[in-house]
Amino acid sequence: MTAAITGVGAYAPRFRIDAEAFQDAWGQFQAAGVTEKAVAAADEDALTMAYEAAGRALEAADVDPETVDWLAFASSTPPLAEEDLTARLGAMLEVSDSATRHVFTGSTRAGTRALWAGMDALEADASTGLVVAADAPQGDPDDGIDHAAGAGAAAFVLERDGPAEIVDRAEYATPYPGTRFRATGEDATQGLGVTQYDRSAFTETIGGAVSGLEVDPDPTAVAIQAPDGKLPYRAAGAAGVGTDEIQAAATVHELGDLGAASVPVSLASALEDGYERVLGVSHGSGAGADAFVVDVDGDVPAETTLESDESLSYAEYLRQRGVVTTGPPSGGGAYVSVPSWHRSIPQRYTLEAGRCPECGSLAFPPEGACADCNALEEYEPVTLSGEGEIEAVTTISQGGAPPEFAEQQGRSGDYAAAIVALESGDGDETASIAAMGTDAAPDAFAVGDRIETTIRRVYTQEGVTRYGFKVRPAE
């Protein structure tokens, strides 16, 4: 039995920085073949990008998250080194609490490892799998790894039958230590930078995995690991493919090195573009590779958000990364304990409001006395739609945010704070809610404008990042 991809989602942050900005800053640009790359915003990380891509995949496949019984999250840069982040991701997406969950990390091969495991799960007893790969690698500032490092995510709904069947797979591994690594406790990925050694590791493992396939790949597009925009083409011969097929699925030239999401995002792009046979080949330092062949019969439902024209200067890029920030403001802040935050997760992740049983009005958050009739009764849960309209808005300027938001504001700059009327599922009622703006400059938010919610980092206290909804201009 084969596994099939029945829905595809992909996401890249709105910010971009081009090669010229690095050239101006350092006098050189060390990422061959990369013209620009995607940059995660200050409130984005691998988990929030995974949420964005997964939501798109579920919508494209028209799959109810409650029916997902196997969930995987893959990243070489998870926001926490030790925590099962599928618990948070599943809650954000409203996946069943009983779904089997797995985290894959430690290698740029993690995304295809997750796909591999999803196939095994379907061959066992799973009925609907959701595989999500998201990454935002970074290196030392004046280093080729950082010059190439981008950000993005892709997600795939897996079922037993569908338009894109994974018909064959193979893997290959051999020790090449030092090609790419990140020490425990460090943020920056490093490499020894021995060109011929790195190239040998890449081509041997890529070639070994492809040669292990039982079917002739004969691809119309190749989704291949892309640590820069040049190395994939140097492996064309080893993989037995042409450079045109690699170019057909390439995202590295506009998005940069996406780490564990490199092959998944390229695969998503190729499936959306309608290629009939796709060869996917990942590479992870160490070194190992996965290869798989996808046969496509018909249109694959896909929803991707990969394009943007919002450019950053090099100084703005460093600021978003947190390399250059201002100090925190003085004054007290709002401390929210982790247990208190946990109790509010249904509101912050899935917009759970409450209906007053006495007068029928909506309340958000659903606690305390009803604002309309003052009744102190247990609210009936109501889930809001995530769409609405701005009722009031202001700009929080530098130094104006509470201390818990200081780190993010030091990186992102001014942000919009708004009162929004979020609509009920049928659109007949609204609840007024305070929310932070994201994905746009403060002047992009105005009273009367339509907005939609997404999930982003809110702030970090006690080493624990709080995630919750924010609002952005409606697409």
C-alpha angles and dihedrals in degrees: 000000000000129000120236133207108228100171137022132198130178135178139184126182118258096241122091134182121193133216092254092063090057091044090054092047100043105018089243142050115220102191106092115212096011113119095176139345139213118253125204114235121239092265095045131090138153092285096053091045089050089054091052094050095042093051090053093049093050091048093048092050092043089230123155107232089224089068093058107106099172124047130180131184120193129188140139088209107045111173090240126038093209118034134086097248092184086078090063094037092050091050092049090052095039093240114168114277089230096056116120111250135196135181121209120194144133096081144050083239090068095098095058091040087059091050089049091052091047090056090051090050092054090049087055116041109306118114103188124023130188117200118188127183121186131165145167108182121186137184138190110306099252096042134104092236091059094042088058099036113117136166134239148118142221133192135194132197109216124202135157095258131030148115097286115050123189097223103175141010139181139173138205132190137180130160116268102155119193100028093114127347144152120212120229110274094016127114099200122080114221140192136190089240096222098152101201092042092051092046092050092051091049098046096041095052094040091049093044094053094047093047089055093063115108095209125062103254095210089171130193088202134019123210101199133172109270117195085165137353096267110044096067091060091050087059094053093100094047090050092046094236138115128253090241090062090050091048090051093067100026117130097161095089092063103023104031129220107342096186111206089004094054098095095032093054092046090048091050090051093049093049092048090051091055103246110169100216124024128188113204119197124176129188128202125188114251077056132271141121140204124208128189137168123223120198114200124205110177133342119330111217106242138170116186136171106191106130128087140151099199103121129196130208116231091257091052089048091055090048094053088050091052095243092119118032140144123248124271120271121254122249137062127308138206110267114204116183120226092245090053091048090049091056090053096049094103088058096042098044107030103018097244109184128174136238118220108237090211103051103007097236122142122247130193119220092027097229140098127021120338109263091218105044103010092233116158099212133131109271123236109237116251124177116219121221101239092240130097149113136284113251098176134358140183137174121247104212129203111299093013097097124091114261094259089064095044097097094052094043090050087059103035101032124212117007138190121252114194147175106227132187104226115199129231119243093270092043093235097110138037139202121207113233136176112234143168119240123235141171093040143054116269092254089062089072118077136162110275095023120132116245139183131203130242134170122255142153110288102183143309127244127169088005092296118116115221115215124196146141124300129176131241135178109286115255 
